[in-house]
XYZ file of C-alpha atoms in Angstrom:
530
model
C 72.135 36.053 5.620
C 68.665 36.394 7.181
C 66.683 35.673 4.621
C 68.680 32.786 4.099
C 68.219 31.369 7.155
C 64.647 31.866 6.764
C 64.161 29.719 3.607
C 66.022 27.164 5.414
C 63.727 27.183 8.227
C 60.932 26.853 5.923
C 62.326 23.720 3.972
C 63.180 22.436 6.781
C 59.407 22.800 8.162
C 58.033 21.839 4.929
C 60.313 18.748 4.799
C 59.003 17.725 8.432
C 55.566 18.327 7.489
C 55.677 15.846 4.179
C 57.625 12.816 6.445
C 54.993 13.607 8.926
C 52.452 13.159 6.332
C 54.262 10.314 4.310
C 54.518 8.199 7.851
C 50.840 8.882 9.106
C 50.115 7.310 5.222
C 52.329 4.912 5.282
C 50.674 3.673 9.150
C 47.369 3.635 7.748
C 48.045 1.597 4.269
C 49.687 -0.775 6.449
C 47.279 -0.886 9.143
C 44.640 -0.928 6.128
C 46.158 -4.429 4.740
C 46.867 -5.826 8.011
C 43.039 -5.593 8.740
C 41.993 -6.999 5.348
C 42.387 -10.700 5.174
C 42.444 -11.122 1.502
C 45.735 -8.674 1.233
C 47.601 -10.652 4.074
C 49.868 -13.036 2.282
C 50.047 -14.941 6.044
C 46.416 -14.946 5.998
C 46.148 -16.376 2.709
C 49.196 -18.940 3.181
C 47.424 -20.286 5.962
C 44.366 -20.407 4.718
C 42.725 -23.394 2.360
C 44.254 -23.767 -0.992
C 42.273 -26.362 -2.940
C 38.474 -26.865 -3.488
C 37.230 -29.417 -0.643
C 39.806 -28.241 2.433
C 38.549 -27.194 5.427
C 39.629 -23.596 6.432
C 40.961 -23.733 9.755
C 40.184 -20.037 10.675
C 36.156 -20.842 10.588
C 36.117 -24.719 10.365
C 34.042 -24.664 7.071
C 34.754 -26.850 3.906
C 35.582 -24.572 0.741
C 33.409 -25.403 -2.671
C 35.223 -22.849 -4.660
C 36.320 -19.693 -5.295
C 34.995 -16.431 -7.506
C 34.728 -12.964 -8.013
C 31.452 -11.155 -6.431
C 31.725 -9.063 -9.592
C 31.583 -12.486 -12.118
C 29.905 -14.936 -9.807
C 29.410 -17.612 -12.596
C 33.142 -17.852 -12.913
C 34.622 -20.535 -10.319
C 37.887 -21.342 -9.274
C 39.508 -24.438 -7.554
C 42.382 -22.646 -5.874
C 42.567 -19.020 -3.897
C 44.167 -15.593 -5.752
C 43.741 -13.078 -7.362
C 40.586 -11.956 -9.600
C 41.201 -11.971 -13.495
C 38.481 -9.535 -14.032
C 38.928 -6.960 -11.047
C 41.941 -5.910 -9.045
C 40.656 -7.615 -6.116
C 41.140 -11.383 -4.460
C 38.754 -14.205 -4.863
C 36.326 -15.142 -1.920
C 35.517 -18.315 -0.858
C 32.172 -20.065 -1.055
C 31.588 -22.416 1.642
C 29.284 -25.443 1.218
C 27.023 -24.777 3.799
C 26.466 -21.634 2.341
C 24.461 -23.801 -0.428
C 22.022 -25.410 2.041
C 19.408 -22.483 1.566
C 18.798 -22.300 -2.436
C 18.391 -18.537 -3.441
C 19.896 -17.510 0.202
C 22.774 -15.331 0.659
C 25.323 -14.505 3.798
C 26.050 -11.242 4.923
C 28.870 -10.820 7.784
C 27.895 -9.178 10.914
C 29.697 -6.347 10.518
C 28.213 -5.689 6.982
C 24.797 -6.395 8.024
C 25.502 -3.553 10.775
C 26.467 -1.224 8.259
C 23.934 -2.189 5.956
C 20.875 -1.477 9.087
C 19.374 -4.735 8.424
C 16.819 -5.222 11.244
C 14.776 -8.634 11.623
C 11.940 -9.107 14.092
C 10.003 -12.493 14.858
C 6.502 -13.459 13.415
C 4.042 -13.898 15.858
C 0.344 -15.363 16.258
C -2.274 -12.734 16.575
C -5.402 -11.396 15.602
C -5.812 -7.822 13.889
C -8.099 -5.403 14.928
C -8.703 -3.745 11.475
C -9.640 0.068 11.208
C -11.271 1.227 8.208
C -10.773 5.270 7.560
C -13.316 6.889 5.123
C -14.437 10.300 3.951
C -18.005 11.640 3.181
C -20.451 14.305 3.573
C -23.125 14.966 6.037
C -26.715 14.428 4.557
C -30.793 14.659 5.368
C -31.887 11.591 7.618
C -34.285 10.783 4.881
C -35.581 8.535 7.380
C -36.862 11.113 9.349
C -38.941 13.045 6.888
C -42.762 14.395 7.345
C -44.791 15.520 4.260
C -47.515 18.194 4.762
C -50.909 18.471 2.368
C -54.034 19.593 1.640
C -56.853 17.371 2.864
C -59.418 19.460 0.823
C -59.713 21.838 -2.076
C -59.663 25.665 -0.594
C -57.297 28.814 -0.803
C -53.927 29.537 0.766
C -54.935 32.776 2.854
C -52.146 32.695 5.293
C -48.559 31.186 5.184
C -46.553 31.331 8.569
C -43.265 29.638 6.866
C -42.243 31.760 4.052
C -38.848 30.232 3.031
C -36.987 26.680 2.526
C -34.602 25.587 5.450
C -36.422 27.922 8.399
C -37.153 25.821 11.247
C -40.347 24.212 13.031
C -41.485 22.805 16.203
C -43.630 20.452 16.296
C -47.111 21.338 16.218
C -46.508 24.778 15.063
C -48.892 26.397 12.598
C -47.710 26.314 9.112
C -50.649 27.650 6.858
C -54.338 28.404 6.909
C -56.555 27.338 4.388
C -60.243 28.395 3.360
C -62.083 25.214 2.156
C -65.504 26.048 0.982
C -66.539 22.541 0.898
C -66.185 22.156 4.551
C -69.071 25.202 4.650
C -71.985 22.887 3.104
C -71.060 19.712 5.287
C -70.988 21.783 8.840
C -74.354 23.512 8.028
C -75.754 19.902 7.685
C -74.525 18.858 10.485
C -75.677 21.693 13.032
C -78.830 21.436 11.051
C -79.672 17.983 12.227
C -78.214 18.605 15.931
C -80.696 21.601 16.106
C -83.443 18.654 15.632
C -82.786 17.471 19.121
C -83.198 14.021 20.528
C -85.811 13.128 17.740
C -83.381 12.607 15.028
C -82.661 8.837 13.813
C -78.909 8.310 15.076
C -78.243 7.066 11.549
C -78.788 10.800 10.411
C -76.374 12.326 12.743
C -73.850 9.551 12.197
C -74.641 10.080 8.254
C -73.757 13.995 8.822
C -70.566 13.589 10.359
C -69.186 11.229 7.737
C -70.099 13.657 5.305
C -67.648 16.058 7.174
C -64.909 13.068 7.460
C -65.257 12.730 3.499
C -64.954 16.246 2.939
C -61.179 16.524 4.463
C -62.126 17.116 8.062
C -60.011 15.254 10.958
C -61.755 14.330 13.974
C -60.593 17.207 16.125
C -61.852 19.514 13.439
C -65.294 17.536 14.108
C -65.255 17.844 17.387
C -64.579 21.651 17.655
C -67.566 22.113 15.310
C -69.684 20.063 17.610
C -68.493 21.889 20.868
C -68.768 25.344 19.387
C -71.756 25.227 17.177
C -70.437 27.289 14.856
C -69.171 26.893 11.012
C -65.778 26.631 10.988
C -64.340 26.789 7.202
C -60.669 27.897 8.032
C -58.152 24.913 8.427
C -54.853 25.554 10.356
C -52.067 22.961 9.030
C -49.668 22.086 12.093
C -45.875 20.980 11.869
C -46.191 16.965 12.822
C -42.614 16.905 13.857
C -39.728 19.614 14.700
C -36.707 19.763 11.923
C -36.574 22.356 8.935
C -38.545 22.812 6.105
C -36.753 21.579 3.402
C -39.039 21.870 0.530
C -41.746 24.402 0.510
C -44.353 24.341 -2.228
C -46.875 26.854 -1.028
C -47.588 30.629 -1.456
C -50.297 33.038 -0.271
C -53.465 33.595 -2.423
C -52.741 30.408 -4.611
C -55.374 27.914 -4.986
C -55.255 24.322 -3.413
C -55.789 20.967 -4.547
C -56.741 18.048 -2.514
C -53.660 16.043 -1.962
C -50.675 18.453 -3.027
C -47.775 18.545 -1.007
C -47.137 21.979 0.757
C -44.379 21.330 2.938
C -41.897 18.627 3.307
C -40.240 18.725 6.767
C -36.652 16.758 7.586
C -35.906 15.885 11.082
C -32.262 17.054 12.175
C -31.773 15.236 15.516
C -30.018 12.725 13.956
C -28.354 13.211 10.250
C -26.557 10.678 7.762
C -22.880 10.632 6.715
C -22.555 8.868 3.401
C -18.858 7.528 3.809
C -16.880 6.198 0.778
C -15.296 2.997 1.729
C -12.796 1.098 -0.313
C -13.809 -1.612 -2.048
C -11.326 -3.861 -0.451
C -12.435 -2.885 2.762
C -15.851 -3.010 2.387
C -15.523 -6.632 3.458
C -14.686 -5.677 7.079
C -17.778 -3.335 7.286
C -20.992 -4.507 8.569
C -24.226 -3.050 9.879
C -24.716 -2.000 13.171
C -20.445 -1.066 13.447
C -19.530 1.270 15.756
C -18.471 4.458 14.567
C -16.285 7.409 15.121
C -16.866 10.933 12.706
C -14.834 14.090 12.911
C -15.546 17.326 11.154
C -13.856 20.257 10.463
C -16.533 22.561 11.273
C -16.369 21.012 14.779
C -12.422 20.742 15.718
C -12.055 18.407 18.696
C -15.610 16.862 18.966
C -15.759 13.209 18.389
C -19.221 12.361 17.459
C -20.523 8.717 18.134
C -22.853 6.750 15.511
C -23.107 3.114 13.840
C -23.214 1.758 10.372
C -26.715 1.886 9.318
C -26.564 -0.131 5.484
C -23.674 -0.452 3.165
C -25.176 0.301 -0.355
C -24.985 -2.393 -2.753
C -23.565 0.013 -5.615
C -19.722 0.616 -6.500
C -18.512 3.303 -7.954
C -16.674 2.855 -11.094
C -14.510 6.018 -11.034
C -13.360 5.841 -7.421
C -14.010 1.869 -6.448
C -15.700 2.705 -3.482
C -18.756 1.579 -1.792
C -20.961 3.753 0.157
C -21.379 3.259 3.609
C -24.799 5.117 5.620
C -23.911 6.258 8.904
C -26.214 7.795 11.596
C -24.859 10.023 13.696
C -26.734 11.693 16.408
C -27.075 15.919 16.090
C -28.371 16.989 19.476
C -26.762 20.562 19.025
C -28.282 20.876 15.537
C -24.570 21.841 14.416
C -24.206 19.580 11.489
C -26.217 20.181 8.411
C -26.467 18.576 5.164
C -23.041 19.345 2.718
C -20.716 18.836 5.506
C -17.474 17.206 5.141
C -16.624 14.325 7.831
C -14.043 11.545 8.475
C -15.094 7.915 9.976
C -13.309 5.753 11.602
C -14.829 2.372 11.275
C -13.769 -0.375 14.198
C -15.090 -3.600 12.565
C -14.870 -6.983 14.721
C -11.495 -8.960 15.155
C -10.212 -10.938 12.384
C -9.312 -14.548 12.912
C -6.035 -15.348 14.773
C -3.111 -15.716 11.709
C 0.605 -15.480 11.450
C 1.566 -11.438 12.005
C 4.746 -9.849 10.802
C 5.276 -5.894 10.642
C 4.179 -4.755 7.171
C 7.458 -3.071 6.039
C 8.674 -6.994 6.005
C 6.684 -7.496 2.760
C 7.886 -6.818 -0.446
C 5.299 -6.638 -2.817
C 6.336 -7.102 -6.542
C 2.770 -7.282 -8.197
C 3.240 -10.285 -9.405
C 4.129 -12.362 -5.672
C 4.862 -11.069 -2.035
C 8.192 -12.387 -0.537
C 9.573 -11.659 3.421
C 13.079 -12.373 3.609
C 13.772 -15.057 6.494
C 16.909 -14.674 8.897
C 18.246 -18.766 9.894
C 21.338 -19.357 11.827
C 24.162 -21.480 9.744
C 26.204 -23.870 11.216
C 28.819 -21.451 11.893
C 26.775 -19.268 13.597
C 26.203 -16.497 11.152
C 23.084 -15.575 9.628
C 21.678 -16.648 6.572
C 19.162 -14.907 4.466
C 16.399 -16.524 2.251
C 13.101 -15.224 0.066
C 10.495 -16.974 0.802
C 6.802 -16.637 -0.896
C 4.133 -16.109 1.179
C 0.393 -15.150 0.874
C -0.745 -12.086 2.763
C -4.299 -11.281 4.044
C -5.553 -8.095 5.737
C -3.015 -5.235 6.900
C -4.038 -3.132 10.291
C -1.801 -0.837 12.973
C 1.409 -1.692 10.841
C 0.789 -5.100 10.982
C -0.170 -7.600 7.689
C -1.372 -10.963 8.254
C 0.135 -14.120 6.626
C -2.118 -16.670 5.519
C 0.344 -19.393 3.895
C 4.138 -19.776 3.622
C 5.086 -18.720 7.289
C 5.288 -20.523 10.560
C 5.171 -18.375 13.678
C 8.666 -17.454 15.674
C 10.360 -17.005 12.233
C 12.916 -14.394 11.872
C 11.882 -11.864 8.838
C 14.120 -9.251 7.647
C 12.069 -5.751 8.153
C 14.834 -2.916 6.988
C 17.317 -3.831 4.071
C 15.219 -6.718 2.579
C 15.201 -5.187 -1.114
C 19.478 -5.280 -1.070
C 19.113 -9.207 0.208
C 16.322 -10.258 -2.201
C 18.415 -8.341 -5.036
C 21.511 -10.180 -4.024
C 19.672 -13.677 -3.935
C 17.972 -13.088 -7.227
C 21.315 -12.481 -8.537
C 22.953 -15.137 -7.370
C 20.573 -17.848 -8.448
C 20.380 -16.443 -11.734
C 24.149 -16.535 -11.716
C 23.591 -20.521 -11.094
C 21.285 -20.989 -13.672
C 23.397 -19.271 -16.375
C 26.736 -21.519 -15.208
C 24.461 -24.773 -15.237
C 25.562 -25.834 -12.144
C 23.821 -27.049 -9.407
C 25.080 -27.367 -5.472
C 27.226 -30.492 -4.939
C 26.696 -33.244 -2.174
C 30.003 -32.253 -1.239
C 33.115 -29.949 -1.696
C 35.446 -33.116 -3.223
C 32.991 -33.704 -5.986
C 32.530 -29.751 -6.892
C 36.533 -29.507 -6.739
C 36.521 -32.096 -9.531
C 33.234 -31.331 -11.385
C 34.351 -27.978 -11.949
C 36.404 -28.180 -14.888
C 35.209 -31.584 -16.071
C 33.703 -31.912 -19.771
C 29.941 -32.616 -19.576
C 29.053 -35.777 -21.124
C 26.211 -34.814 -22.515
C 26.336 -32.611 -26.048
C 25.999 -29.361 -24.916
C 23.771 -26.286 -26.566
C 26.300 -23.893 -28.437
C 26.634 -21.113 -26.563
C 25.680 -17.233 -28.149
C 28.581 -15.402 -29.538
C 29.164 -11.854 -28.329
C 30.954 -9.087 -29.989
C 32.969 -6.612 -28.610
C 36.152 -3.816 -29.014
C 38.675 -3.004 -27.611
C 42.875 -2.546 -26.417
C 45.000 -5.394 -25.377
C 46.530 -4.640 -22.018
C 48.413 -8.513 -21.570
C 48.840 -10.921 -23.890
C 49.712 -14.265 -22.190
C 50.007 -17.771 -23.566
C 46.142 -19.240 -23.720
C 44.770 -16.182 -22.119
C 44.602 -12.245 -23.115
C 43.831 -9.021 -20.886
C 41.412 -7.158 -22.987
C 39.834 -3.343 -22.078
C 36.533 -3.286 -23.929
C 33.881 -0.957 -24.624
C 30.308 -1.822 -23.896
C 28.769 -5.227 -24.715
C 25.238 -4.498 -25.454
C 24.314 -8.454 -25.841
C 25.648 -8.996 -22.135
C 24.411 -5.572 -20.878
C 27.860 -4.970 -19.990
C 29.649 -1.484 -19.091
C 32.987 -0.808 -20.478
C 35.534 -2.715 -18.463
C 39.371 -4.787 -18.116
C 38.995 -8.212 -17.618
C 40.470 -11.695 -19.170
C 39.675 -14.117 -21.548
C 40.579 -17.389 -22.395
C 42.119 -17.926 -25.951
C 40.152 -20.424 -28.022
C 42.195 -23.103 -29.595
C 43.940 -21.979 -32.890
C 43.232 -18.431 -32.150
C 46.164 -16.279 -31.255
C 46.385 -12.655 -30.170
C 48.082 -9.888 -31.466
C 50.743 -7.864 -29.061
C 49.966 -5.922 -26.318
C 48.454 -2.127 -27.184
C 46.683 -3.344 -30.179
C 43.261 -2.094 -31.101
C 41.308 -5.421 -31.851
C 37.692 -6.712 -32.754
C 37.013 -10.230 -31.325
C 33.917 -12.619 -30.975
C 33.811 -14.432 -27.625
C 31.053 -17.002 -25.954
C 30.530 -18.533 -22.253
C 31.973 -21.899 -21.670
C 30.023 -23.964 -19.557
C 32.419 -23.947 -16.388
C 31.723 -20.058 -16.684
C 34.722 -18.884 -18.530
C 34.689 -16.319 -21.633
C 36.550 -17.876 -24.395
C 37.664 -15.741 -27.461
C 36.630 -17.371 -30.669
C 37.992 -14.925 -33.252
C 40.207 -11.864 -32.669
C 41.217 -9.112 -35.161
C 42.794 -5.835 -35.822
C 40.690 -2.889 -35.689
C 40.497 -0.235 -38.224
C 40.505 2.324 -34.978
C 40.564 2.766 -31.835
C 37.738 1.173 -29.615
C 35.664 2.453 -26.863
C 37.858 0.738 -24.124
C 39.567 2.636 -21.386
């Protein structure tokens, strides 16, 4: 007895739970149906019933009804779509005001995350970023060479990249040619005042021709002794970048012995993109950073733009001069630079994310308010200019103050393109008023239309009616259709097999957008329709 009571209680609880779930599901279903105007019979009865009627809910004139999945087919009355399990959607007269535009309800705009921003006038202050390598400042170079033939007896700097100070002794040369010139000068000097001045000047000139400098000549004159050794001094401070001297070697007059590079300033050879090179001018201010000096910003200026483009990277080389007071920048270091060119002329500016770049054209989606207060969107071709700081300048095609879409514009552009393609396929044009559209929708064309293309498919008959048949067919490659179930009109003299039969059929699209079967026959094997 106890077991039976427990079982009875469990069944009761289960029924109660099932009943509660059923009531909840029924409430949700009814709520969804009441929330959907397309499913509400009362709303459908109160709405427009013919093309050209005024919709009392919106006060807008209805042009026609269509299935959004098959936009080429138009209907002059509301009802259920013959192609999909959904109600036909009205198309209003003011929706055709903007060619290629689309209308999206406010709630759908919010769900899609569509955002807009106004176009404004202003001037861009572009910044060009580039990378490069530190190099010697080739304008701060000194060469030290032998002024006479001799022998290098002493070398004070023995390795490349050794630092030197200005005036530091680099090497000592023994110059035999100086001995004879200096002894002749000293002999003339000992002759006293009886020596003609021309003879004295000639002796001095022979010392100059031997390679002696004025300071060395004065030293011989003041000491009265022969000085056959020459000391070479560093003319500038820096590092020895080239060293061609070794102790004991014979030196010829004019032979380069030392190359000294100054390091108070260095160059950064930056690779500037070809499309940004027009913004960079000599003298422009530069800020540079190097991983070797974290947190430090080095300031300099553009020295020159080299007139040569690297064919591999499509960049120009900008020669940037930087101060190097602590001598911490050395050739070969990596550096990133930021150049600040002068502001560009004033133009219309939009957020860069609003521009759709297809490769062939640049498009922005413009948002406009319709007569009913709803926003409508249409694509506009524009000519873009420079881009900086997240903004792009529009040279042509857009006015300041126009609202442009900054998020969700790709969906709108695709929908606008689909709508325009559907209108071109159907061969229709927007009528001047809804009444003309209602009459012209099913009126035969006076001009002889071109023969429509014939398409082939295979499927199963789901429903057969007089003059009409619903077929679950497989893919149609010529139209790029996937498998689907849809309705077809039967052409003149075409009779459909019974429901459930597998058939092969040929169909074409009529001028009004409907698809009409021209021939149909039983198939030998089942098709791919589902």
